mmCIF file with all atom_site columns, C-alpha atoms in Angstrom:
data_model
loop_
_atom_site.group_PDB
_atom_site.id
_atom_site.type_symbol
_atom_site.label_atom_id
_atom_site.label_alt_id
_atom_site.label_comp_id
_atom_site.label_asym_id
_atom_site.label_entity_id
_atom_site.label_seq_id
_atom_site.pdbx_PDB_ins_code
_atom_site.Cartn_x
_atom_site.Cartn_y
_atom_site.Cartn_z
_atom_site.occupancy
_atom_site.B_iso_or_equiv
_atom_site.pdbx_formal_charge
_atom_site.auth_seq_id
_atom_site.auth_comp_id
_atom_site.auth_asym_id
_atom_site.auth_atom_id
_atom_site.pdbx_PDB_model_num
ATOM 1   C CA . LEU P 1 1   ? 8.581   -36.363 -8.358  1.00 96.00 ? 893  LEU P CA 1
ATOM 2   C CA . GLU P 1 2   ? 7.801   -37.254 -4.754  1.00 97.00 ? 894  GLU P CA 1
ATOM 3   C CA . ALA P 1 3   ? 11.350  -38.535 -4.270  1.00 98.00 ? 895  ALA P CA 1
ATOM 4   C CA . HIS P 1 4   ? 12.698  -35.316 -5.759  1.00 97.00 ? 896  HIS P CA 1
ATOM 5   C CA . GLN P 1 5   ? 10.566  -33.277 -3.350  1.00 97.00 ? 897  GLN P CA 1
ATOM 6   C CA . ARG P 1 6   ? 11.950  -35.211 -0.375  1.00 97.00 ? 898  ARG P CA 1
ATOM 7   C CA . TRP P 1 7   ? 15.487  -34.665 -1.622  1.00 97.00 ? 899  TRP P CA 1
ATOM 8   C CA . VAL P 1 8   ? 14.955  -30.911 -1.977  1.00 97.00 ? 900  VAL P CA 1
ATOM 9   C CA . GLU P 1 9   ? 13.467  -30.726 1.525   1.00 96.00 ? 901  GLU P CA 1
ATOM 10  C CA . GLU P 1 10  ? 16.554  -32.464 2.919   1.00 97.00 ? 902  GLU P CA 1
ATOM 11  C CA . GLU P 1 11  ? 19.080  -30.372 1.003   1.00 97.00 ? 903  GLU P CA 1
ATOM 12  C CA . ASP P 1 12  ? 17.351  -26.985 1.145   1.00 96.00 ? 904  ASP P CA 1
ATOM 13  C CA . PRO P 1 13  ? 14.596  -26.954 3.792   1.00 92.00 ? 905  PRO P CA 1
ATOM 14  C CA . GLY P 1 14  ? 14.305  -23.167 3.887   1.00 92.00 ? 906  GLY P CA 1
ATOM 15  C CA . HIS P 1 15  ? 12.736  -22.648 0.467   1.00 95.00 ? 907  HIS P CA 1
ATOM 16  C CA . PRO P 1 16  ? 9.438   -23.839 -1.024  1.00 95.00 ? 908  PRO P CA 1
ATOM 17  C CA . THR P 1 17  ? 9.169   -25.792 -4.250  1.00 97.00 ? 909  THR P CA 1
ATOM 18  C CA . TRP P 1 18  ? 6.740   -24.700 -6.952  1.00 97.00 ? 910  TRP P CA 1
ATOM 19  C CA . THR P 1 19  ? 5.293   -27.072 -9.526  1.00 97.00 ? 911  THR P CA 1
ATOM 20  C CA . VAL P 1 20  ? 3.311   -26.059 -12.625 1.00 98.00 ? 912  VAL P CA 1
ATOM 21  C CA . LEU P 1 21  ? 0.939   -28.616 -14.114 1.00 97.00 ? 913  LEU P CA 1
ATOM 22  C CA . TYR P 1 22  ? -1.332  -28.651 -17.118 1.00 97.00 ? 914  TYR P CA 1
ATOM 23  C CA . GLN P 1 23  ? -3.064  -31.733 -15.675 1.00 97.00 ? 915  GLN P CA 1
ATOM 24  C CA . VAL P 1 24  ? -5.585  -29.531 -13.888 1.00 97.00 ? 916  VAL P CA 1
ATOM 25  C CA . ASP P 1 25  ? -7.970  -32.395 -13.167 1.00 97.00 ? 917  ASP P CA 1
ATOM 26  C CA . ASP P 1 26  ? -5.211  -34.470 -11.540 1.00 97.00 ? 918  ASP P CA 1
ATOM 27  C CA . VAL P 1 27  ? -3.557  -31.907 -9.249  1.00 98.00 ? 919  VAL P CA 1
ATOM 28  C CA . ARG P 1 28  ? -4.616  -33.813 -6.141  1.00 97.00 ? 920  ARG P CA 1
ATOM 29  C CA . CYS P 1 29  ? -2.506  -36.785 -7.262  1.00 96.00 ? 921  CYS P CA 1
ATOM 30  C CA . TYR P 1 30  ? 0.633   -34.632 -7.177  1.00 97.00 ? 922  TYR P CA 1
ATOM 31  C CA . THR P 1 31  ? 0.255   -33.055 -3.723  1.00 96.00 ? 923  THR P CA 1
ATOM 32  C CA . LYS P 1 32  ? 3.261   -34.864 -2.223  1.00 96.00 ? 924  LYS P CA 1
ATOM 33  C CA . SER P 1 33  ? 5.543   -33.422 -4.906  1.00 97.00 ? 925  SER P CA 1
ATOM 34  C CA . PHE P 1 34  ? 5.311   -29.667 -4.190  1.00 97.00 ? 926  PHE P CA 1
ATOM 35  C CA . ASP P 1 35  ? 4.864   -26.954 -1.584  1.00 97.00 ? 927  ASP P CA 1
ATOM 36  C CA . VAL P 1 36  ? 3.249   -24.479 -3.995  1.00 98.00 ? 928  VAL P CA 1
ATOM 37  C CA . VAL P 1 37  ? 1.329   -25.368 -7.131  1.00 98.00 ? 929  VAL P CA 1
ATOM 38  C CA . GLY P 1 38  ? 0.132   -23.606 -10.240 1.00 98.00 ? 930  GLY P CA 1
ATOM 39  C CA . THR P 1 39  ? -1.586  -24.559 -13.443 1.00 98.00 ? 931  THR P CA 1
ATOM 40  C CA . ASP P 1 40  ? -1.101  -22.904 -16.802 1.00 97.00 ? 932  ASP P CA 1
ATOM 41  C CA . PRO P 1 41  ? -4.307  -22.277 -18.731 1.00 96.00 ? 933  PRO P CA 1
ATOM 42  C CA . TYR P 1 42  ? -3.441  -20.948 -22.190 1.00 97.00 ? 934  TYR P CA 1
ATOM 43  C CA . PRO P 1 43  ? -6.911  -20.493 -23.683 1.00 97.00 ? 935  PRO P CA 1
ATOM 44  C CA . ILE P 1 44  ? -6.436  -17.716 -26.234 1.00 97.00 ? 936  ILE P CA 1
ATOM 45  C CA . PRO P 1 45  ? -7.594  -17.938 -29.005 1.00 96.00 ? 937  PRO P CA 1
ATOM 46  C CA . ASP P 1 46  ? -9.051  -21.468 -28.926 1.00 95.00 ? 938  ASP P CA 1
ATOM 47  C CA . LEU P 1 47  ? -11.041 -21.107 -25.697 1.00 97.00 ? 939  LEU P CA 1
ATOM 48  C CA . PRO P 1 48  ? -12.565 -18.189 -23.765 1.00 98.00 ? 940  PRO P CA 1
ATOM 49  C CA . ALA P 1 49  ? -10.580 -16.185 -21.236 1.00 98.00 ? 941  ALA P CA 1
ATOM 50  C CA . ALA P 1 50  ? -12.890 -17.613 -18.551 1.00 98.00 ? 942  ALA P CA 1
ATOM 51  C CA . VAL P 1 51  ? -10.737 -20.764 -18.508 1.00 98.00 ? 943  VAL P CA 1
ATOM 52  C CA . ALA P 1 52  ? -8.180  -18.888 -16.367 1.00 98.00 ? 944  ALA P CA 1
ATOM 53  C CA . GLY P 1 53  ? -10.652 -18.500 -13.505 1.00 98.00 ? 945  GLY P CA 1
ATOM 54  C CA . GLN P 1 54  ? -11.994 -22.016 -13.923 1.00 98.00 ? 946  GLN P CA 1
ATOM 55  C CA . TRP P 1 55  ? -8.529  -23.575 -13.702 1.00 98.00 ? 947  TRP P CA 1
ATOM 56  C CA . THR P 1 56  ? -7.613  -21.480 -10.667 1.00 98.00 ? 948  THR P CA 1
ATOM 57  C CA . GLU P 1 57  ? -10.754 -22.588 -8.841  1.00 98.00 ? 949  GLU P CA 1
ATOM 58  C CA . LYS P 1 58  ? -10.052 -26.243 -9.709  1.00 98.00 ? 950  LYS P CA 1
ATOM 59  C CA . THR P 1 59  ? -6.432  -25.939 -8.594  1.00 98.00 ? 951  THR P CA 1
ATOM 60  C CA . ARG P 1 60  ? -7.280  -24.289 -5.282  1.00 98.00 ? 952  ARG P CA 1
ATOM 61  C CA . LYS P 1 61  ? -9.997  -26.830 -4.497  1.00 98.00 ? 953  LYS P CA 1
ATOM 62  C CA . ALA P 1 62  ? -7.693  -29.722 -5.411  1.00 97.00 ? 954  ALA P CA 1
ATOM 63  C CA . VAL P 1 63  ? -5.319  -28.719 -2.608  1.00 97.00 ? 955  VAL P CA 1
ATOM 64  C CA . ALA P 1 64  ? -8.199  -27.760 -0.266  1.00 96.00 ? 956  ALA P CA 1
ATOM 65  C CA . ASP P 1 65  ? -6.675  -24.311 0.353   1.00 93.00 ? 957  ASP P CA 1
ATOM 66  C CA . ALA P 1 66  ? -3.799  -26.077 2.142   1.00 95.00 ? 958  ALA P CA 1
ATOM 67  C CA . ARG P 1 67  ? -1.061  -25.094 -0.349  1.00 95.00 ? 959  ARG P CA 1
ATOM 68  C CA . GLY P 1 68  ? -0.031  -21.899 -2.030  1.00 96.00 ? 960  GLY P CA 1
ATOM 69  C CA . VAL P 1 69  ? -1.392  -21.374 -5.548  1.00 98.00 ? 961  VAL P CA 1
ATOM 70  C CA . TRP P 1 70  ? 0.726   -19.404 -8.029  1.00 98.00 ? 962  TRP P CA 1
ATOM 71  C CA . MET P 1 71  ? -0.998  -19.317 -11.405 1.00 98.00 ? 963  MET P CA 1
ATOM 72  C CA . VAL P 1 72  ? 0.523   -18.857 -14.868 1.00 98.00 ? 964  VAL P CA 1
ATOM 73  C CA . PRO P 1 73  ? -1.529  -16.551 -17.132 1.00 98.00 ? 965  PRO P CA 1
ATOM 74  C CA . GLN P 1 74  ? -0.894  -16.635 -20.879 1.00 98.00 ? 966  GLN P CA 1
ATOM 75  C CA . VAL P 1 75  ? 0.888   -13.666 -22.430 1.00 96.00 ? 967  VAL P CA 1
ATOM 76  C CA . PHE P 1 76  ? 2.346   -15.371 -25.525 1.00 95.00 ? 968  PHE P CA 1
ATOM 77  C CA . ARG P 1 77  ? 0.840   -15.999 -28.944 1.00 95.00 ? 969  ARG P CA 1
ATOM 78  C CA . LYS P 1 78  ? 0.110   -19.627 -29.717 1.00 94.00 ? 970  LYS P CA 1
ATOM 79  C CA . PRO P 1 79  ? 1.523   -21.043 -32.980 1.00 90.00 ? 971  PRO P CA 1
ATOM 80  C CA . LYS P 1 80  ? -0.672  -20.136 -35.962 1.00 89.00 ? 972  LYS P CA 1
ATOM 81  C CA . ALA P 1 81  ? -2.794  -17.765 -33.852 1.00 91.00 ? 973  ALA P CA 1
ATOM 82  C CA . GLU P 1 82  ? -3.304  -14.326 -35.343 1.00 90.00 ? 974  GLU P CA 1
ATOM 83  C CA . HIS P 1 83  ? -2.336  -12.467 -32.172 1.00 89.00 ? 975  HIS P CA 1
ATOM 84  C CA . PRO P 1 84  ? -1.445  -12.956 -28.515 1.00 93.00 ? 976  PRO P CA 1
ATOM 85  C CA . PRO P 1 85  ? -4.008  -12.264 -25.769 1.00 96.00 ? 977  PRO P CA 1
ATOM 86  C CA . THR P 1 86  ? -5.232  -8.697  -25.926 1.00 96.00 ? 978  THR P CA 1
ATOM 87  C CA . PHE P 1 87  ? -4.605  -6.337  -23.032 1.00 97.00 ? 979  PHE P CA 1
ATOM 88  C CA . ASP P 1 88  ? -8.200  -6.804  -21.843 1.00 98.00 ? 980  ASP P CA 1
ATOM 89  C CA . GLU P 1 89  ? -7.899  -10.603 -22.043 1.00 98.00 ? 981  GLU P CA 1
ATOM 90  C CA . LEU P 1 90  ? -4.608  -10.576 -20.153 1.00 98.00 ? 982  LEU P CA 1
ATOM 91  C CA . ARG P 1 91  ? -5.935  -8.238  -17.452 1.00 98.00 ? 983  ARG P CA 1
ATOM 92  C CA . SER P 1 92  ? -9.138  -10.208 -17.003 1.00 98.00 ? 984  SER P CA 1
ATOM 93  C CA . MET P 1 93  ? -7.339  -13.562 -16.854 1.00 98.00 ? 985  MET P CA 1
ATOM 94  C CA . THR P 1 94  ? -4.887  -12.222 -14.272 1.00 98.00 ? 986  THR P CA 1
ATOM 95  C CA . TRP P 1 95  ? -7.571  -10.843 -11.978 1.00 98.00 ? 987  TRP P CA 1
ATOM 96  C CA . GLN P 1 96  ? -9.707  -13.943 -12.450 1.00 98.00 ? 988  GLN P CA 1
ATOM 97  C CA . CYS P 1 97  ? -6.795  -15.956 -11.051 1.00 98.00 ? 989  CYS P CA 1
ATOM 98  C CA . ILE P 1 98  ? -6.493  -13.618 -8.075  1.00 98.00 ? 990  ILE P CA 1
ATOM 99  C CA . THR P 1 99  ? -10.192 -13.495 -7.254  1.00 98.00 ? 991  THR P CA 1
ATOM 100 C CA . GLU P 1 100 ? -10.328 -17.301 -7.396  1.00 98.00 ? 992  GLU P CA 1
ATOM 101 C CA . GLY P 1 101 ? -7.551  -17.598 -4.818  1.00 97.00 ? 993  GLY P CA 1
ATOM 102 C CA . ALA P 1 102 ? -4.130  -17.332 -6.483  1.00 98.00 ? 994  ALA P CA 1
ATOM 103 C CA . LYS P 1 103 ? -1.482  -15.790 -4.226  1.00 96.00 ? 995  LYS P CA 1
ATOM 104 C CA . GLY P 1 104 ? 1.119   -15.559 -6.957  1.00 97.00 ? 996  GLY P CA 1
ATOM 105 C CA . ILE P 1 105 ? 1.147   -14.655 -10.648 1.00 98.00 ? 997  ILE P CA 1
ATOM 106 C CA . VAL P 1 106 ? 3.914   -15.753 -13.025 1.00 98.00 ? 998  VAL P CA 1
ATOM 107 C CA . PHE P 1 107 ? 3.283   -14.642 -16.616 1.00 97.00 ? 999  PHE P CA 1
ATOM 108 C CA . TYR P 1 108 ? 4.372   -16.965 -19.426 1.00 97.00 ? 1000 TYR P CA 1
ATOM 109 C CA . SER P 1 109 ? 6.573   -16.150 -21.125 1.00 94.00 ? 1001 SER P CA 1
ATOM 110 C CA . TRP P 1 110 ? 9.317   -13.582 -21.668 1.00 94.00 ? 1002 TRP P CA 1
ATOM 111 C CA . PHE P 1 111 ? 10.810  -15.339 -24.689 1.00 93.00 ? 1003 PHE P CA 1
ATOM 112 C CA . GLY P 1 112 ? 7.338   -15.884 -26.111 1.00 92.00 ? 1004 GLY P CA 1
ATOM 113 C CA . ILE P 1 113 ? 6.852   -12.118 -26.205 1.00 94.00 ? 1005 ILE P CA 1
ATOM 114 C CA . TRP P 1 114 ? 10.386  -11.405 -27.388 1.00 93.00 ? 1006 TRP P CA 1
ATOM 115 C CA . ASP P 1 115 ? 10.248  -13.878 -30.290 1.00 90.00 ? 1007 ASP P CA 1
ATOM 116 C CA . ASP P 1 116 ? 6.754   -12.964 -31.505 1.00 91.00 ? 1008 ASP P CA 1
ATOM 117 C CA . GLU P 1 117 ? 7.172   -11.204 -34.840 1.00 85.00 ? 1009 GLU P CA 1
ATOM 118 C CA . SER P 1 118 ? 3.417   -10.612 -35.201 1.00 85.00 ? 1010 SER P CA 1
ATOM 119 C CA . CYS P 1 119 ? 3.332   -8.225  -32.228 1.00 88.00 ? 1011 CYS P CA 1
ATOM 120 C CA . PRO P 1 120 ? 6.458   -6.111  -31.578 1.00 90.00 ? 1012 PRO P CA 1
ATOM 121 C CA . PHE P 1 121 ? 8.027   -6.512  -28.149 1.00 93.00 ? 1013 PHE P CA 1
ATOM 122 C CA . GLU P 1 122 ? 7.972   -2.721  -27.718 1.00 94.00 ? 1014 GLU P CA 1
ATOM 123 C CA . GLN P 1 123 ? 4.186   -2.828  -28.047 1.00 92.00 ? 1015 GLN P CA 1
ATOM 124 C CA . ARG P 1 124 ? 3.464   -5.953  -26.005 1.00 94.00 ? 1016 ARG P CA 1
ATOM 125 C CA . TRP P 1 125 ? 5.841   -5.580  -23.068 1.00 96.00 ? 1017 TRP P CA 1
ATOM 126 C CA . PRO P 1 126 ? 4.279   -2.316  -21.778 1.00 96.00 ? 1018 PRO P CA 1
ATOM 127 C CA . GLN P 1 127 ? 0.884   -4.065  -21.688 1.00 96.00 ? 1019 GLN P CA 1
ATOM 128 C CA . VAL P 1 128 ? 2.261   -6.891  -19.552 1.00 97.00 ? 1020 VAL P CA 1
ATOM 129 C CA . ARG P 1 129 ? 4.029   -4.395  -17.295 1.00 97.00 ? 1021 ARG P CA 1
ATOM 130 C CA . ARG P 1 130 ? 0.846   -2.387  -16.893 1.00 97.00 ? 1022 ARG P CA 1
ATOM 131 C CA . VAL P 1 131 ? -1.071  -5.417  -15.603 1.00 98.00 ? 1023 VAL P CA 1
ATOM 132 C CA . ALA P 1 132 ? 1.825   -6.530  -13.387 1.00 98.00 ? 1024 ALA P CA 1
ATOM 133 C CA . GLU P 1 133 ? 2.193   -3.057  -11.895 1.00 98.00 ? 1025 GLU P CA 1
ATOM 134 C CA . GLU P 1 134 ? -1.527  -2.879  -11.138 1.00 97.00 ? 1026 GLU P CA 1
ATOM 135 C CA . VAL P 1 135 ? -1.306  -6.149  -9.221  1.00 98.00 ? 1027 VAL P CA 1
ATOM 136 C CA . SER P 1 136 ? 1.938   -5.148  -7.532  1.00 97.00 ? 1028 SER P CA 1
ATOM 137 C CA . ARG P 1 137 ? 0.448   -1.911  -6.199  1.00 97.00 ? 1029 ARG P CA 1
ATOM 138 C CA . LEU P 1 138 ? -2.255  -3.948  -4.466  1.00 97.00 ? 1030 LEU P CA 1
ATOM 139 C CA . ALA P 1 139 ? 0.067   -6.697  -3.182  1.00 97.00 ? 1031 ALA P CA 1
ATOM 140 C CA . PRO P 1 140 ? -0.191  -5.588  0.488   1.00 97.00 ? 1032 PRO P CA 1
ATOM 141 C CA . VAL P 1 141 ? -3.982  -5.726  0.155   1.00 97.00 ? 1033 VAL P CA 1
ATOM 142 C CA . LEU P 1 142 ? -4.070  -9.046  -1.693  1.00 97.00 ? 1034 LEU P CA 1
ATOM 143 C CA . LEU P 1 143 ? -1.773  -10.702 0.845   1.00 95.00 ? 1035 LEU P CA 1
ATOM 144 C CA . SER P 1 144 ? -3.391  -9.134  3.903   1.00 96.00 ? 1036 SER P CA 1
ATOM 145 C CA . ALA P 1 145 ? -4.755  -11.428 6.603   1.00 95.00 ? 1037 ALA P CA 1
ATOM 146 C CA . ASP P 1 146 ? -6.942  -8.704  8.152   1.00 97.00 ? 1038 ASP P CA 1
ATOM 147 C CA . PRO P 1 147 ? -10.526 -9.837  8.813   1.00 96.00 ? 1039 PRO P CA 1
ATOM 148 C CA . THR P 1 148 ? -13.118 -8.666  6.299   1.00 95.00 ? 1040 THR P CA 1
ATOM 149 C CA . PRO P 1 149 ? -16.695 -7.541  6.951   1.00 92.00 ? 1041 PRO P CA 1
ATOM 150 C CA . ALA P 1 150 ? -19.560 -9.515  5.429   1.00 92.00 ? 1042 ALA P CA 1
ATOM 151 C CA . VAL P 1 151 ? -19.475 -7.766  2.062   1.00 91.00 ? 1043 VAL P CA 1
ATOM 152 C CA . THR P 1 152 ? -21.156 -9.801  -0.674  1.00 92.00 ? 1044 THR P CA 1
ATOM 153 C CA . VAL P 1 153 ? -21.123 -9.559  -4.452  1.00 95.00 ? 1045 VAL P CA 1
ATOM 154 C CA . THR P 1 154 ? -23.847 -11.065 -6.628  1.00 95.00 ? 1046 THR P CA 1
ATOM 155 C CA . GLY P 1 155 ? -23.963 -11.317 -10.386 1.00 96.00 ? 1047 GLY P CA 1
ATOM 156 C CA . PRO P 1 156 ? -24.102 -13.701 -13.346 1.00 97.00 ? 1048 PRO P CA 1
ATOM 157 C CA . GLU P 1 157 ? -21.774 -16.659 -13.810 1.00 97.00 ? 1049 GLU P CA 1
ATOM 158 C CA . ALA P 1 158 ? -19.226 -14.514 -15.645 1.00 98.00 ? 1050 ALA P CA 1
ATOM 159 C CA . VAL P 1 159 ? -18.531 -12.492 -12.478 1.00 98.00 ? 1051 VAL P CA 1
ATOM 160 C CA . HIS P 1 160 ? -15.617 -13.348 -10.178 1.00 98.00 ? 1052 HIS P CA 1
ATOM 161 C CA . TRP P 1 161 ? -14.944 -11.417 -6.992  1.00 98.00 ? 1053 TRP P CA 1
ATOM 162 C CA . THR P 1 162 ? -13.045 -11.199 -3.764  1.00 97.00 ? 1054 THR P CA 1
ATOM 163 C CA . VAL P 1 163 ? -13.064 -8.891  -0.746  1.00 97.00 ? 1055 VAL P CA 1
ATOM 164 C CA . ARG P 1 164 ? -9.951  -7.933  1.259   1.00 97.00 ? 1056 ARG P CA 1
ATOM 165 C CA . SER P 1 165 ? -9.243  -5.633  4.187   1.00 97.00 ? 1057 SER P CA 1
ATOM 166 C CA . HIS P 1 166 ? -6.033  -3.723  4.782   1.00 97.00 ? 1058 HIS P CA 1
ATOM 167 C CA . ARG P 1 167 ? -5.372  -1.117  7.449   1.00 95.00 ? 1059 ARG P CA 1
ATOM 168 C CA . GLY P 1 168 ? -9.024  -0.337  7.966   1.00 93.00 ? 1060 GLY P CA 1
ATOM 169 C CA . THR P 1 169 ? -10.009 -0.094  4.288   1.00 96.00 ? 1061 THR P CA 1
ATOM 170 C CA . VAL P 1 170 ? -12.067 -2.748  2.520   1.00 96.00 ? 1062 VAL P CA 1
ATOM 171 C CA . TYR P 1 171 ? -11.382 -3.595  -1.123  1.00 97.00 ? 1063 TYR P CA 1
ATOM 172 C CA . ALA P 1 172 ? -13.887 -5.276  -3.424  1.00 96.00 ? 1064 ALA P CA 1
ATOM 173 C CA . ILE P 1 173 ? -12.426 -6.643  -6.657  1.00 98.00 ? 1065 ILE P CA 1
ATOM 174 C CA . VAL P 1 174 ? -14.940 -7.656  -9.333  1.00 98.00 ? 1066 VAL P CA 1
ATOM 175 C CA . VAL P 1 175 ? -14.045 -9.240  -12.697 1.00 98.00 ? 1067 VAL P CA 1
ATOM 176 C CA . ASN P 1 176 ? -15.975 -10.115 -15.848 1.00 98.00 ? 1068 ASN P CA 1
ATOM 177 C CA . ASP P 1 177 ? -14.609 -13.198 -17.620 1.00 98.00 ? 1069 ASP P CA 1
ATOM 178 C CA . GLY P 1 178 ? -16.862 -12.880 -20.673 1.00 97.00 ? 1070 GLY P CA 1
ATOM 179 C CA . GLU P 1 179 ? -17.172 -10.993 -23.937 1.00 97.00 ? 1071 GLU P CA 1
ATOM 180 C CA . GLN P 1 180 ? -20.501 -9.409  -22.991 1.00 98.00 ? 1072 GLN P CA 1
ATOM 181 C CA . ALA P 1 181 ? -21.047 -6.481  -20.629 1.00 98.00 ? 1073 ALA P CA 1
ATOM 182 C CA . VAL P 1 182 ? -22.612 -7.540  -17.330 1.00 98.00 ? 1074 VAL P CA 1
ATOM 183 C CA . SER P 1 183 ? -23.682 -5.998  -14.050 1.00 96.00 ? 1075 SER P CA 1
ATOM 184 C CA . ALA P 1 184 ? -23.079 -7.117  -10.473 1.00 96.00 ? 1076 ALA P CA 1
ATOM 185 C CA . SER P 1 185 ? -24.211 -5.819  -7.075  1.00 94.00 ? 1077 SER P CA 1
ATOM 186 C CA . VAL P 1 186 ? -22.169 -5.149  -3.949  1.00 94.00 ? 1078 VAL P CA 1
ATOM 187 C CA . ARG P 1 187 ? -23.870 -5.215  -0.553  1.00 93.00 ? 1079 ARG P CA 1
ATOM 188 C CA . PHE P 1 188 ? -22.566 -4.283  2.904   1.00 90.00 ? 1080 PHE P CA 1
ATOM 189 C CA . PRO P 1 189 ? -23.519 -5.338  6.431   1.00 88.00 ? 1081 PRO P CA 1
ATOM 190 C CA . ARG P 1 190 ? -23.863 -1.647  7.281   1.00 86.00 ? 1082 ARG P CA 1
ATOM 191 C CA . GLN P 1 191 ? -23.797 1.655   5.441   1.00 86.00 ? 1083 GLN P CA 1
ATOM 192 C CA . PRO P 1 192 ? -20.210 2.521   4.419   1.00 88.00 ? 1084 PRO P CA 1
ATOM 193 C CA . LYS P 1 193 ? -18.779 5.981   4.940   1.00 88.00 ? 1085 LYS P CA 1
ATOM 194 C CA . ARG P 1 194 ? -17.371 6.232   1.430   1.00 91.00 ? 1086 ARG P CA 1
ATOM 195 C CA . VAL P 1 195 ? -16.801 4.118   -1.693  1.00 92.00 ? 1087 VAL P CA 1
ATOM 196 C CA . MET P 1 196 ? -14.200 4.992   -4.317  1.00 93.00 ? 1088 MET P CA 1
ATOM 197 C CA . LEU P 1 197 ? -13.493 3.560   -7.776  1.00 93.00 ? 1089 LEU P CA 1
ATOM 198 C CA . GLY P 1 198 ? -10.037 4.894   -8.503  1.00 90.00 ? 1090 GLY P CA 1
ATOM 199 C CA . ASP P 1 199 ? -10.356 8.622   -7.825  1.00 90.00 ? 1091 ASP P CA 1
ATOM 200 C CA . ARG P 1 200 ? -14.114 8.688   -8.414  1.00 93.00 ? 1092 ARG P CA 1
ATOM 201 C CA . PRO P 1 201 ? -16.642 8.467   -5.553  1.00 93.00 ? 1093 PRO P CA 1
ATOM 202 C CA . VAL P 1 202 ? -19.410 5.886   -5.981  1.00 92.00 ? 1094 VAL P CA 1
ATOM 203 C CA . GLU P 1 203 ? -22.956 6.585   -4.820  1.00 88.00 ? 1095 GLU P CA 1
ATOM 204 C CA . VAL P 1 204 ? -24.313 4.024   -2.360  1.00 88.00 ? 1096 VAL P CA 1
ATOM 205 C CA . VAL P 1 205 ? -28.083 3.592   -2.442  1.00 78.00 ? 1097 VAL P CA 1
ATOM 206 C CA . GLY P 1 206 ? -30.693 1.443   -0.751  1.00 67.00 ? 1098 GLY P CA 1
ATOM 207 C CA . GLN P 1 207 ? -29.569 -0.924  1.990   1.00 65.00 ? 1099 GLN P CA 1
ATOM 208 C CA . GLY P 1 208 ? -25.883 -0.132  1.781   1.00 74.00 ? 1100 GLY P CA 1
ATOM 209 C CA . GLY P 1 209 ? -25.041 -1.268  -1.718  1.00 88.00 ? 1101 GLY P CA 1
ATOM 210 C CA . PHE P 1 210 ? -24.250 -0.231  -5.253  1.00 92.00 ? 1102 PHE P CA 1
ATOM 211 C CA . SER P 1 211 ? -24.282 -1.632  -8.780  1.00 92.00 ? 1103 SER P CA 1
ATOM 212 C CA . VAL P 1 212 ? -21.107 -2.623  -10.621 1.00 95.00 ? 1104 VAL P CA 1
ATOM 213 C CA . PRO P 1 213 ? -21.234 -2.205  -14.408 1.00 96.00 ? 1105 PRO P CA 1
ATOM 214 C CA . LEU P 1 214 ? -18.568 -4.340  -16.044 1.00 97.00 ? 1106 LEU P CA 1
ATOM 215 C CA . ALA P 1 215 ? -17.441 -3.956  -19.628 1.00 98.00 ? 1107 ALA P CA 1
ATOM 216 C CA . PRO P 1 216 ? -16.518 -7.102  -21.568 1.00 98.00 ? 1108 PRO P CA 1
ATOM 217 C CA . LEU P 1 217 ? -13.541 -8.629  -19.714 1.00 98.00 ? 1109 LEU P CA 1
ATOM 218 C CA . GLY P 1 218 ? -13.726 -5.672  -17.344 1.00 98.00 ? 1110 GLY P CA 1
ATOM 219 C CA . VAL P 1 219 ? -12.112 -5.328  -13.921 1.00 98.00 ? 1111 VAL P CA 1
ATOM 220 C CA . ALA P 1 220 ? -13.335 -2.991  -11.161 1.00 97.00 ? 1112 ALA P CA 1
ATOM 221 C CA . ILE P 1 221 ? -11.465 -2.370  -7.899  1.00 97.00 ? 1113 ILE P CA 1
ATOM 222 C CA . TYR P 1 222 ? -13.369 -0.485  -5.184  1.00 96.00 ? 1114 TYR P CA 1
ATOM 223 C CA . ARG P 1 223 ? -12.000 1.051   -1.979  1.00 96.00 ? 1115 ARG P CA 1
ATOM 224 C CA . ILE P 1 224 ? -14.609 1.061   0.792   1.00 94.00 ? 1116 ILE P CA 1
ATOM 225 C CA . GLU P 1 225 ? -14.419 2.903   4.096   1.00 92.00 ? 1117 GLU P CA 1
ATOM 226 C CA . MET P 1 226 ? -16.779 1.276   6.577   1.00 86.00 ? 1118 MET P CA 1
#
């Protein structure tokens, strides 16, 4: 693999290579064989959706934030499973990957959806598109290198979060990886001018903060004007 990487660099130096590994605990051993790496957690239904965030964190730490991480969330139904990941599972797993540091999302797989007789393609494909379009709309925010204020999010272990800034607006993305409803708290270094959840204003109380109620596998994306 390392020899192949050197060959690609010589023949086509202008494009990165991307490797996907299931050996999530051994990613560090492969670092000379890729420019960008991803792992492919396929937990549903054998394991909880939280595995997606756990694998992303392991992958990012294995490369010490020195390589791009493009994760591979599960959209297909495993053999003998009753159904593929639900919409809520897919959405949560995708945003877990992003909040844990993924800069790319590649769903797996098209043919797995197309060939799944238990869940018609016409039903499943719009769900995948809906999640992909939600991420795509926020791509400029997610890839922004603008500095962020010292916004913090606290909550139970099931909560994943990230804060981004883009063109003067701060975004707080909070995800629940579990099957139970949880609550998190967002705090600011100073009182914000306005906080929005979609089209709904959010009341900020106390020392510049607010509570985040998260449904099972829920995702909340806040726009904050400081």
